[in-house]
Coordinates of C-alpha atoms and ligand atoms in Angstrom, one line a residue:
M1 CA -0.1 0.0 0.0
S2 CA 1.3 3.5 -0.9
D3 CA 1.9 5.8 2.1
N4 CA 1.0 8.9 0.1
I5 CA -2.2 9.5 2.4
K6 CA -4.1 12.7 1.4
T7 CA -7.6 13.8 1.3
V8 CA -9.5 13.1 -1.9
A9 CA -9.5 16.9 -2.6
E10 CA -5.6 16.8 -2.5
H11 CA -5.4 13.8 -4.7
L12 CA -7.8 15.5 -7.2
I13 CA -5.6 18.5 -7.4
D14 CA -2.4 16.2 -7.9
F15 CA -4.3 14.5 -10.7
L16 CA -5.2 17.9 -12.4
Q17 CA -1.6 18.9 -12.2
R18 CA -0.5 15.7 -13.8
R19 CA -2.9 16.4 -16.6
E20 CA -1.2 19.7 -16.9
V21 CA -4.3 21.8 -16.0
K22 CA -3.3 25.4 -15.4
H23 CA -6.5 27.0 -14.6
V24 CA -9.8 26.0 -12.8
F25 CA -12.7 28.3 -13.3
G26 CA -15.4 28.3 -10.6
L27 CA -17.2 29.8 -7.6
C28 CA -17.0 28.7 -3.9
G29 CA -19.6 27.1 -1.7
H30 CA -19.5 25.1 1.6
T31 CA -19.3 21.9 -0.6
N32 CA -16.2 22.6 -2.4
I33 CA -13.9 24.5 0.1
A34 CA -11.8 21.5 0.6
V35 CA -10.8 21.5 -3.0
L36 CA -10.1 25.2 -2.8
A37 CA -7.8 24.6 0.1
A38 CA -6.0 21.9 -1.9
L39 CA -5.9 24.3 -4.9
S40 CA -4.4 27.1 -2.9
K41 CA -1.3 25.0 -2.2
S42 CA -0.9 24.1 -5.9
P43 CA 0.5 26.0 -9.0
I44 CA -3.0 25.8 -10.6
D45 CA -4.8 29.2 -10.7
F46 CA -8.3 29.3 -9.5
I47 CA -10.3 31.8 -11.7
T48 CA -12.9 33.0 -9.2
V49 CA -16.0 34.6 -10.7
R50 CA -19.1 36.3 -9.4
H51 CA -21.7 34.1 -11.1
E52 CA -21.2 30.4 -12.2
Q53 CA -22.4 31.0 -15.8
I54 CA -19.3 33.3 -16.2
A55 CA -17.1 30.3 -15.1
S56 CA -18.6 28.0 -17.6
H57 CA -18.5 30.3 -20.5
A58 CA -15.0 31.4 -19.7
A59 CA -14.0 27.6 -19.5
D60 CA -15.6 26.9 -22.8
A61 CA -13.6 29.6 -24.6
Y62 CA -10.4 28.5 -22.8
A63 CA -11.1 24.9 -24.1
R64 CA -11.6 26.3 -27.7
V65 CA -8.3 28.0 -27.5
T66 CA -6.2 25.4 -25.8
G67 CA -7.8 22.4 -27.5
K68 CA -8.0 20.6 -24.3
A69 CA -10.6 19.9 -21.7
S70 CA -11.2 22.8 -19.3
V71 CA -12.1 22.5 -15.7
V72 CA -15.0 24.1 -13.8
L73 CA -15.3 23.8 -10.0
S74 CA -19.0 24.4 -8.8
H75 CA -20.9 24.5 -5.6
L76 CA -24.0 22.3 -5.3
S77 CA -27.7 23.1 -6.5
P78 CA -27.9 26.8 -7.4
G79 CA -24.2 26.9 -8.2
L80 CA -24.7 24.0 -10.5
T81 CA -27.9 25.3 -12.1
N82 CA -26.2 28.7 -12.6
C83 CA -23.3 27.0 -14.3
A84 CA -25.7 24.9 -16.5
T85 CA -26.2 27.4 -19.4
G86 CA -22.5 27.6 -20.1
V87 CA -22.0 23.8 -20.0
A88 CA -25.1 23.3 -22.2
N89 CA -23.5 25.8 -24.6
A90 CA -20.2 24.0 -24.6
A91 CA -22.2 20.8 -25.2
L92 CA -24.0 22.0 -28.3
D93 CA -20.6 23.2 -29.7
C94 CA -18.8 20.1 -28.8
I95 CA -16.3 21.7 -26.5
P96 CA -14.6 19.5 -24.0
M97 CA -15.0 20.4 -20.4
V98 CA -14.9 18.6 -16.9
V99 CA -17.2 20.1 -14.3
I100 CA -16.5 19.1 -10.8
A101 CA -19.3 19.9 -8.4
G102 CA -19.6 19.5 -4.7
D103 CA -22.8 17.8 -3.2
I104 CA -24.5 17.1 0.1
P105 CA -22.8 14.6 2.3
T106 CA -23.5 10.9 1.5
H107 CA -24.8 10.2 5.0
Y108 CA -27.7 12.9 4.5
Y109 CA -28.9 11.6 1.1
G110 CA -32.7 12.0 1.0
K111 CA -32.9 13.8 4.4
H112 CA -33.1 17.2 2.7
P113 CA -30.1 18.7 4.1
H114 CA -29.3 22.3 3.3
Q115 CA -29.7 22.8 -0.7
E116 CA -30.4 19.1 -1.6
V117 CA -32.1 18.5 -4.9
N118 CA -34.3 15.4 -4.1
L119 CA -37.9 15.8 -5.2
H120 CA -37.8 12.7 -7.5
S121 CA -34.8 10.8 -6.1
D122 CA -32.3 11.4 -3.4
A123 CA -29.1 13.5 -4.0
S124 CA -30.1 13.8 -7.6
Q125 CA -28.7 17.3 -8.6
Y126 CA -26.3 15.4 -11.1
E127 CA -29.3 14.4 -13.1
I128 CA -30.1 17.9 -14.1
Y129 CA -27.0 17.7 -16.3
K130 CA -27.9 14.5 -18.0
P131 CA -29.6 15.9 -21.2
F132 CA -26.5 17.9 -22.1
V133 CA -23.4 16.3 -20.7
K134 CA -21.8 13.2 -22.3
R135 CA -22.0 11.5 -18.9
A136 CA -22.8 12.5 -15.3
W137 CA -21.1 10.6 -12.5
R138 CA -22.1 10.8 -8.9
V139 CA -19.1 9.6 -7.0
D140 CA -20.4 7.6 -4.1
R141 CA -17.2 6.1 -2.8
A142 CA -13.8 7.7 -2.4
D143 CA -11.9 4.8 -4.0
L144 CA -13.9 5.3 -7.3
I145 CA -12.8 8.9 -8.0
A146 CA -9.5 8.2 -9.6
E147 CA -10.9 6.1 -12.4
I148 CA -13.9 8.3 -12.8
L149 CA -11.7 11.4 -13.3
E150 CA -9.7 9.5 -15.8
K151 CA -12.8 8.3 -17.7
A152 CA -14.2 11.9 -17.5
F153 CA -11.2 13.5 -19.2
H154 CA -11.0 10.8 -21.9
L155 CA -14.8 11.0 -22.6
A156 CA -14.7 14.8 -22.7
E157 CA -11.9 14.9 -25.2
S158 CA -12.6 11.9 -27.4
G159 CA -15.1 11.2 -30.2
Q160 CA -17.2 14.3 -30.5
P161 CA -15.9 16.3 -27.6
G162 CA -18.2 17.7 -24.9
P163 CA -18.6 18.4 -21.2
V164 CA -19.0 15.7 -18.5
L165 CA -20.0 16.2 -14.9
V166 CA -18.1 14.6 -11.9
N167 CA -20.4 15.3 -8.9
V168 CA -18.7 14.6 -5.5
P169 CA -20.5 14.5 -2.1
M170 CA -18.6 17.0 0.2
D171 CA -17.7 14.2 2.8
I172 CA -15.9 12.3 0.0
F173 CA -13.7 15.4 -0.9
S174 CA -12.5 15.2 2.8
E175 CA -12.1 11.5 3.1
V176 CA -8.3 10.5 3.6
I177 CA -7.1 7.8 1.3
S178 CA -3.9 6.4 0.0
S179 CA -2.8 7.2 -3.6
D180 CA -3.2 3.6 -4.7
T181 CA -6.3 4.1 -6.9
F182 CA -4.5 7.2 -8.5
D183 CA -1.2 5.2 -8.9
R184 CA -3.0 2.6 -11.0
I185 CA -3.9 5.1 -13.7
L186 CA -0.6 6.8 -13.9
D187 CA 0.6 4.9 -16.9
N188 CA -2.5 5.2 -18.8
M189 CA -2.4 7.1 -22.2
R190 CA -3.3 10.9 -22.0
S191 CA -5.2 11.0 -25.3
I192 CA -6.8 8.4 -27.5
I193 CA -5.9 8.1 -31.3
K194 CA -9.0 9.0 -33.3
P195 CA -10.3 7.0 -36.3
S196 CA -9.3 7.8 -39.9
I197 CA -10.4 6.9 -43.4
D198 CA -9.3 3.9 -45.3
D199 CA -7.7 4.2 -48.8
H200 CA -10.4 2.4 -50.7
T201 CA -13.1 4.9 -49.5
A202 CA -10.6 7.8 -50.0
R203 CA -10.1 6.8 -53.6
D204 CA -13.9 6.5 -54.1
I205 CA -14.5 10.1 -52.7
I206 CA -11.6 11.7 -54.7
T207 CA -12.7 10.0 -57.9
K208 CA -16.3 11.3 -57.4
L209 CA -15.1 14.9 -56.7
A210 CA -12.7 14.8 -59.7
N211 CA -15.5 13.8 -61.9
S212 CA -18.2 16.2 -60.7
K213 CA -18.9 19.5 -62.5
N214 CA -19.6 21.7 -59.4
P215 CA -18.3 20.2 -56.4
V216 CA -18.4 22.2 -53.1
S217 CA -16.9 21.5 -49.9
Y218 CA -18.9 22.4 -46.7
V219 CA -17.0 22.6 -43.4
G220 CA -18.0 23.0 -39.8
G221 CA -16.6 23.3 -36.3
G222 CA -15.1 19.8 -36.5
I223 CA -12.3 21.2 -38.6
L224 CA -11.2 23.6 -35.8
L225 CA -11.9 20.9 -33.1
S226 CA -9.5 18.6 -34.9
G227 CA -6.9 21.3 -35.5
A228 CA -7.3 20.4 -39.4
S229 CA -7.1 24.0 -40.8
D230 CA -3.8 23.5 -42.6
E231 CA -4.8 20.1 -43.9
L232 CA -8.2 21.6 -45.2
R233 CA -6.3 24.5 -47.0
E234 CA -3.7 22.2 -48.7
F235 CA -6.5 19.8 -49.8
I236 CA -8.8 22.3 -51.3
D237 CA -5.9 24.1 -52.9
Y238 CA -5.0 20.7 -54.5
M239 CA -8.4 19.9 -55.6
G240 CA -9.4 23.4 -56.5
L241 CA -12.5 23.0 -54.3
P242 CA -14.6 25.9 -53.2
V243 CA -15.2 26.0 -49.4
A244 CA -18.6 27.0 -47.8
H245 CA -18.9 27.0 -44.1
S246 CA -21.4 26.8 -41.2
L247 CA -21.3 29.4 -38.5
M248 CA -19.1 27.1 -36.4
G249 CA -16.8 26.6 -39.4
K250 CA -16.2 30.3 -39.7
G251 CA -12.4 30.8 -39.6
A252 CA -11.6 27.2 -40.6
I253 CA -9.5 28.8 -43.2
S254 CA -8.9 32.4 -43.8
D255 CA -11.9 34.3 -45.2
E256 CA -9.5 35.9 -47.7
H257 CA -8.6 32.5 -49.2
P258 CA -9.4 32.6 -52.9
Y259 CA -11.5 29.4 -52.8
L260 CA -13.4 30.5 -49.7
L261 CA -17.1 31.3 -50.5
G262 CA -18.5 32.2 -47.1
M263 CA -21.2 31.2 -44.6
T264 CA -24.3 29.3 -45.7
G265 CA -27.8 29.5 -44.3
F266 CA -30.2 32.2 -43.1
W267 CA -27.5 34.8 -42.6
G268 CA -25.3 33.4 -45.1
T269 CA -24.3 35.1 -48.4
K270 CA -26.0 34.7 -51.8
L271 CA -22.8 33.4 -53.4
T272 CA -22.4 30.7 -50.8
N273 CA -26.1 29.6 -50.8
D274 CA -26.1 29.6 -54.6
A275 CA -22.9 27.5 -54.9
C276 CA -24.4 24.9 -52.4
L277 CA -27.6 24.9 -54.2
N278 CA -25.9 24.3 -57.6
A279 CA -23.5 21.7 -56.4
D280 CA -23.5 18.2 -57.7
Y281 CA -21.3 17.0 -55.0
I282 CA -21.0 18.3 -51.4
L283 CA -18.1 17.1 -49.4
A284 CA -19.3 17.9 -45.8
I285 CA -16.6 17.7 -43.1
G286 CA -17.1 18.1 -39.3
T287 CA -20.6 19.6 -39.5
R288 CA -23.9 18.7 -38.2
F289 CA -26.0 20.4 -41.0
K290 CA -27.5 22.6 -38.4
E291 CA -30.9 24.4 -39.0
A292 CA -29.7 28.0 -39.2
D293 CA -26.9 27.0 -41.6
C294 CA -29.3 25.0 -43.8
S295 CA -32.2 27.5 -44.1
S296 CA -34.3 25.1 -42.1
W297 CA -33.6 22.3 -44.5
Y298 CA -36.0 23.9 -46.9
P299 CA -35.0 23.1 -50.5
G300 CA -34.2 26.0 -52.8
Y301 CA -32.5 28.3 -50.2
T302 CA -29.2 26.7 -49.2
F303 CA -29.0 23.1 -50.2
N304 CA -31.0 21.1 -52.8
I305 CA -30.7 17.7 -51.3
P306 CA -31.5 15.2 -52.8
G307 CA -30.2 16.5 -56.0
S308 CA -26.9 17.3 -54.7
K309 CA -25.1 14.2 -53.6
V310 CA -23.5 14.2 -50.0
I311 CA -20.3 12.8 -48.9
H312 CA -20.2 13.4 -45.1
I313 CA -17.1 12.8 -42.8
D314 CA -17.6 13.3 -39.1
I315 CA -16.4 11.9 -35.9
E316 CA -19.9 11.1 -34.6
P317 CA -22.0 8.6 -36.4
S318 CA -25.3 10.2 -35.4
E319 CA -24.5 13.3 -37.3
I320 CA -24.3 11.5 -40.6
G321 CA -27.5 11.0 -42.7
R322 CA -29.7 12.5 -40.1
N323 CA -31.1 15.5 -41.9
Y324 CA -30.1 14.7 -45.5
P325 CA -29.8 11.5 -47.5
T326 CA -26.1 10.8 -47.7
D327 CA -24.1 9.0 -50.6
I328 CA -21.0 8.2 -48.6
G329 CA -20.7 8.6 -44.8
V330 CA -17.4 8.2 -43.0
I331 CA -16.7 8.2 -39.3
A332 CA -13.3 9.8 -39.0
D333 CA -11.3 12.6 -37.5
A334 CA -11.2 15.5 -39.9
K335 CA -7.4 16.0 -39.7
S336 CA -6.5 12.5 -40.4
A337 CA -9.2 12.0 -43.0
L338 CA -7.9 15.2 -44.9
C339 CA -4.3 13.8 -44.8
V340 CA -5.4 10.6 -46.4
L341 CA -7.6 12.3 -48.9
L342 CA -4.7 14.5 -50.0
R343 CA -2.3 11.8 -50.4
V344 CA -4.7 9.7 -52.4
A345 CA -5.6 12.7 -54.6
K346 CA -1.9 13.1 -55.3
E347 CA -1.7 9.5 -56.3
L348 CA -4.6 9.4 -58.5
Y349 CA -4.4 13.0 -60.1
P350 CA -0.7 14.0 -59.9
E351 CA -1.4 17.3 -61.7
G352 CA -4.0 18.5 -59.2
F353 CA -6.9 20.7 -60.1
D354 CA -7.2 24.4 -60.7
R355 CA -10.3 26.5 -61.2
P356 CA -9.2 30.0 -62.1
K357 CA -12.7 31.0 -63.3
L358 CA -14.3 30.0 -60.1
R359 CA -11.6 32.0 -58.1
E360 CA -12.4 35.0 -60.3
K361 CA -16.2 34.6 -59.7
I362 CA -15.6 34.5 -55.9
A363 CA -13.3 37.5 -56.1
K364 CA -15.8 39.3 -58.0
F365 CA -18.7 38.6 -55.7
K366 CA -16.5 39.6 -52.6
N367 CA -15.5 42.9 -54.3
A368 CA -19.1 43.7 -55.3
F369 CA -20.3 42.9 -51.7
I370 CA -17.6 45.2 -50.3
E371 CA -18.6 47.9 -52.9
K372 CA -22.3 47.6 -51.9
N373 CA -21.5 47.9 -48.3
T374 CA -19.0 50.8 -48.7
K375 CA -21.5 53.4 -48.1
M376 CA -22.6 51.8 -44.8
A377 CA -19.1 50.7 -43.8
T378 CA -17.9 54.3 -44.1
S379 CA -21.0 56.0 -42.9
N380 CA -20.7 59.0 -40.5
L381 CA -24.2 58.4 -39.1
F382 CA -24.5 58.3 -35.4
P383 CA -25.8 56.1 -33.8
M384 CA -23.4 54.2 -36.1
M385 CA -24.2 51.8 -38.8
P386 CA -23.4 48.2 -37.8
E387 CA -21.3 47.8 -40.9
R388 CA -19.1 50.7 -40.0
I389 CA -18.6 49.3 -36.5
L390 CA -17.4 46.0 -37.8
A391 CA -15.2 47.6 -40.6
D392 CA -13.5 49.9 -38.0
T393 CA -13.1 46.9 -35.6
R394 CA -11.4 44.7 -38.4
N395 CA -9.3 47.6 -39.3
A396 CA -8.0 48.1 -35.7
L397 CA -7.3 44.4 -34.9
P398 CA -4.3 42.5 -35.8
D399 CA -4.9 39.4 -38.0
D400 CA -4.6 37.0 -35.2
A401 CA -6.7 38.8 -32.6
I402 CA -9.3 36.5 -31.0
I403 CA -12.8 37.7 -31.3
T404 CA -15.6 36.4 -29.1
T405 CA -19.2 37.1 -30.2
D406 CA -22.5 36.8 -28.5
V407 CA -25.8 36.6 -30.3
G408 CA -27.3 39.4 -32.3
W409 CA -25.7 41.6 -35.1
N410 CA -22.3 40.7 -33.5
K411 CA -22.8 37.0 -34.4
N412 CA -25.0 37.0 -37.5
G413 CA -23.4 40.0 -39.2
V414 CA -19.9 38.8 -38.2
G415 CA -20.5 35.3 -39.6
Q416 CA -21.6 37.1 -42.8
Q417 CA -19.4 40.1 -43.4
F418 CA -16.4 40.2 -40.9
N419 CA -13.3 38.5 -42.3
I420 CA -11.6 36.1 -40.0
L421 CA -7.9 35.8 -41.0
T422 CA -6.5 33.4 -38.6
P423 CA -8.0 29.9 -38.1
G424 CA -9.6 29.4 -34.7
S425 CA -9.7 33.1 -33.8
I426 CA -13.4 33.5 -33.6
L427 CA -15.3 32.0 -30.7
T428 CA -19.1 32.0 -31.2
P429 CA -22.0 30.3 -29.4
G430 CA -23.4 28.2 -32.4
G431 CA -25.7 25.4 -31.2
F432 CA -27.1 27.0 -28.1
A433 CA -26.8 30.6 -29.4
T434 CA -26.5 31.8 -25.8
M435 CA -27.0 35.5 -25.2
G436 CA -24.3 36.4 -22.5
F437 CA -21.5 34.0 -23.8
G438 CA -19.2 36.5 -25.4
P439 CA -18.1 38.8 -22.6
P440 CA -17.1 36.0 -20.2
A441 CA -15.7 33.8 -23.1
A442 CA -13.2 36.7 -23.6
I443 CA -11.8 36.0 -20.2
G444 CA -11.1 32.3 -21.0
A445 CA -9.7 33.2 -24.3
K446 CA -7.3 35.8 -22.9
L447 CA -6.1 33.5 -20.1
A448 CA -5.3 30.8 -22.7
S449 CA -3.7 33.2 -25.0
P450 CA -2.4 36.2 -23.0
D451 CA -0.3 37.6 -25.8
K452 CA -3.2 37.9 -28.3
V453 CA -5.5 40.9 -28.7
V454 CA -8.9 39.6 -27.4
L455 CA -12.0 41.5 -28.2
S456 CA -15.6 40.7 -27.4
L457 CA -18.2 41.9 -29.9
V458 CA -21.6 42.1 -28.0
G459 CA -25.0 43.6 -28.0
D460 CA -26.3 45.7 -25.3
G461 CA -28.7 42.8 -24.4
G462 CA -26.0 40.3 -24.2
F463 CA -23.6 42.5 -22.3
G464 CA -26.4 43.1 -19.7
Q465 CA -26.5 39.4 -19.0
N466 CA -23.1 39.0 -17.4
P467 CA -21.5 42.4 -16.4
A468 CA -20.1 40.9 -13.2
M469 CA -17.4 39.2 -15.4
L470 CA -15.7 42.6 -15.3
A471 CA -14.8 41.9 -11.6
T472 CA -12.7 38.9 -12.7
A473 CA -11.1 40.7 -15.6
V474 CA -10.1 43.6 -13.5
E475 CA -8.8 41.4 -10.6
L476 CA -6.5 39.7 -13.1
N477 CA -5.8 42.8 -15.1
L478 CA -6.8 41.1 -18.4
G479 CA -6.4 43.5 -21.3
I480 CA -9.7 42.6 -23.0
I481 CA -11.9 44.9 -24.9
W482 CA -15.7 44.6 -24.8
L483 CA -17.3 46.5 -27.7
I484 CA -21.0 46.9 -27.1
M485 CA -23.0 47.4 -30.3
N486 CA -25.7 49.3 -28.5
N487 CA -29.0 49.6 -30.3
N488 CA -31.0 49.8 -27.0
A489 CA -32.9 46.6 -27.8
F490 CA -32.9 43.0 -28.1
G491 CA -32.5 44.0 -31.8
T492 CA -32.5 40.7 -33.5
I493 CA -35.8 39.6 -31.9
A494 CA -37.2 43.1 -32.3
G495 CA -36.6 42.9 -36.0
L496 CA -38.3 39.6 -36.3
Q497 CA -41.3 40.8 -34.2
K498 CA -41.5 44.0 -36.4
A499 CA -41.5 42.0 -39.6
H500 CA -44.4 39.7 -38.4
Y501 CA -46.4 41.7 -36.0
G502 CA -45.5 45.4 -36.8
I503 CA -44.6 46.1 -33.1
T504 CA -41.7 46.0 -30.8
Y505 CA -43.2 44.9 -27.5
G506 CA -40.9 43.4 -24.9
T507 CA -38.1 43.4 -27.3
T508 CA -36.7 47.0 -27.2
F509 CA -35.8 49.0 -24.1
P510 CA -37.3 52.3 -23.0
G511 CA -36.8 55.0 -25.5
T512 CA -35.9 54.3 -29.1
S513 CA -32.8 52.7 -30.6
E514 CA -31.6 56.1 -31.4
E515 CA -31.5 56.9 -27.7
P516 CA -29.1 54.5 -26.1
E517 CA -28.5 57.2 -23.5
N518 CA -31.9 56.2 -22.0
G519 CA -30.4 52.8 -21.0
P520 CA -27.7 51.8 -18.5
D521 CA -24.4 53.6 -19.0
Y522 CA -22.2 50.7 -19.6
S523 CA -19.0 52.9 -19.6
K524 CA -19.8 53.9 -16.0
I525 CA -20.6 50.2 -15.1
A526 CA -17.2 49.5 -16.4
E527 CA -15.6 52.2 -14.4
A528 CA -17.5 51.1 -11.2
Y529 CA -15.7 47.7 -11.6
G530 CA -12.3 49.4 -12.0
A531 CA -12.2 48.9 -15.8
V532 CA -11.7 51.7 -18.5
G533 CA -15.1 52.9 -19.7
I534 CA -15.5 54.7 -23.0
K535 CA -18.6 56.1 -24.5
I536 CA -18.4 56.8 -28.2
N537 CA -20.0 60.1 -29.2
S538 CA -19.5 60.3 -32.9
A539 CA -18.5 57.7 -35.5
S540 CA -15.1 59.1 -36.0
E541 CA -14.2 58.2 -32.4
L542 CA -14.5 54.5 -32.7
L543 CA -11.3 53.6 -34.6
P544 CA -9.0 55.7 -32.4
S545 CA -10.7 54.4 -29.3
L546 CA -10.2 50.8 -30.3
R547 CA -6.5 51.4 -31.2
G548 CA -5.9 53.3 -27.8
A549 CA -7.6 50.3 -25.9
I550 CA -5.5 47.8 -27.8
A551 CA -2.3 49.9 -27.0
S552 CA -3.2 50.3 -23.4
N553 CA -3.8 46.5 -22.7
K554 CA -6.3 47.3 -19.9
P555 CA -9.8 45.8 -19.5
T556 CA -11.9 48.3 -21.5
V557 CA -15.5 48.5 -22.2
I558 CA -16.4 50.7 -25.4
D559 CA -20.0 51.5 -25.6
V560 CA -21.1 52.6 -29.1
A561 CA -24.5 53.5 -30.1
M562 CA -25.8 51.6 -33.1
I563 CA -28.7 51.9 -35.5
N564 CA -31.2 49.0 -35.0
N565 CA -31.2 47.6 -38.6
P566 CA -31.6 43.9 -39.0
T567 CA -28.8 41.8 -40.2
P568 CA -29.4 41.2 -44.0
T569 CA -30.5 37.6 -44.8
T570 CA -30.4 35.6 -48.0
G571 CA -31.5 32.2 -46.7
H572 CA -34.6 31.1 -45.0
W573 CA -35.8 30.3 -41.4
N574 CA -38.9 28.2 -40.8
I575 CA -40.1 30.6 -38.1
L576 CA -41.1 32.9 -41.0
D577 CA -43.7 30.5 -42.0
I578 CA -44.9 29.7 -38.5
Y579 CA -45.4 33.4 -37.7
S580 CA -46.6 34.6 -41.2
P581 CA -47.8 31.7 -43.2
D582 CA -49.6 33.8 -45.7
K583 CA -47.0 36.6 -46.1
N584 CA -43.7 36.4 -47.9
V585 CA -41.7 38.0 -45.1
S586 CA -38.0 38.3 -45.8
H587 CA -35.2 40.7 -44.7
V588 CA -33.1 42.7 -47.1
S589 CA -31.2 40.6 -49.6
T590 CA -27.4 40.8 -50.2
Ligands
LIG601 C1 -30.1 33.5 -23.0 C2 -30.8 33.8 -24.3 N1 -32.0 34.5 -24.1 C3 -32.7 34.9 -25.2 C4 -32.2 34.6 -26.5 C5 -33.0 35.1 -27.6 N2 -32.2 36.2 -28.3 C6 -31.5 35.9 -29.5 S1 -30.9 37.3 -30.0 C7 -31.5 38.2 -28.8 C8 -31.2 39.8 -28.7 C9 -29.9 40.1 -28.5 O1 -29.8 41.4 -28.0 P1 -28.5 42.1 -28.2 O2 -27.5 41.5 -27.4 O3 -28.7 43.6 -27.7 O4 -28.1 42.1 -29.7 P2 -28.8 42.7 -31.0 O5 -29.7 41.7 -31.5 O6 -29.5 43.9 -30.5 O7 -27.8 43.1 -32.0 C10 -32.3 37.4 -27.9 C11 -33.0 37.9 -26.8 C12 -31.0 33.8 -26.6 N3 -30.5 33.6 -27.8 N4 -30.3 33.5 -25.5
LIG602 MG1 -29.1 45.2 -28.9

């Protein structure tokens, strides 16, 4: 027997250190202070927040940037439910995360001790997480925790990544045990090799693409999760394949790449939707054909399937063939599959492929789009045009700056018309579309990548969800910029309500969108937390303010009044037919 006798909490922290965990995000409670005591003696930093949702969103972004499972430490019941939104957001975007939660003591299961969740079964708070984590463990014995932790990290990071919950009754954290159970897993591998594609199937795919007239590749967040941006770029360069992407696939390769079409779906561009509609073969990689990206799967807007044939490569079998009939489905890691596809393509077609006319067509569309937007992107109107805010922001930022978005113009407009130049540099809440994600996500991104400029593009509605994240950013002196696109409204929803009902009831804030001074003064809120607060008073002030904030490297909130125009759409969304079955409601076309 090993004589390394410690509490479970201390063994847990040793385990995290061995996994090279550098930061744990969370908030205290009487059920997890034993873990905090052990953390205080370790080199791991505890990132303490003022609301658990901030911890889970920050951890989500941290995992997106590091590519490894992040760790959240939560208190029981209200701590865990506060944390849930960020965990569910991570789940729907396939982000690896290990949530460790304290719970009531085992000897009080079912007695309804302080804060127990037990209306349907005893000590059942962990069940709240079941619909959105890959697995929820309740650790009922101290000698089980080592193996559970090991399995938790493997599960979070393998296959289609996602969050897991390790729920630990507080008496177990304090139990003293030898290190035997932890020693047993020491020599286990740290990561698991992912499946690839066989040569036979690869040859079939390459031959089909080579013989097709209008092939299109359609990529999603799976490219970024598997770190396959370089492999994707090399492959499409060799095959001369145009690339369309989902929202989560934004930034899989640079938006300036000559074969990059743009985003598909409701908020996509016409060029991209048309290219997908006219494709004879679609090579889909690391995407789940999500509703917003596929114009609610209505034919004639983004995809014409059947019609176009689909080849779908994904790590998760249930993603394949679910929403569209699929010609070839392959369970594989995107990076490995693209390596094999490129090798096989070189063997079969040593000359490669070039489509200069297609590149010309893409360049022409992009130039025309920029030209059409120029008036708005350079407009001196105040409140500012959203297009000008985005243009000035892109102008101020270095190519590799990390941008976190929220939901609203900042996500839909960014997906459509804000060039991402470095793969993996945009973090957006895709599947859950969680308002309130962007500002705390910037904290996780900056901690994971302290040398990069990190900017959170967020609406006034979204910023209002989690302003307490400023306390953490100021405490850690994180030079993040939060740019509030302030239209004094839940503008995206106001736009939809206006289009269908002609009113804005419960979707705008007091006053009009032209009067953001009626709402909270976000620059003052920033100052109250000890951050720098800037209120923009004319369009010409924005660019110099952004440049100043980047140079100062201080936590800075920039509040800019914005006209409440909806993001232009070219695709379709099923809600239009639900709300206005007899009207042909649409937004402006681009
Ligand atoms: C947590 C949450 N609540 C509600 C919504 C529905 N919703 C989607 S966009 C939006 C408005 C966002 O407002 P704001 O952040 O000001 O951005 P804007 O649309 O004005 O650009 C709302 C309420 C959501 N996605 N998430
Ligand atoms: Mg708004």
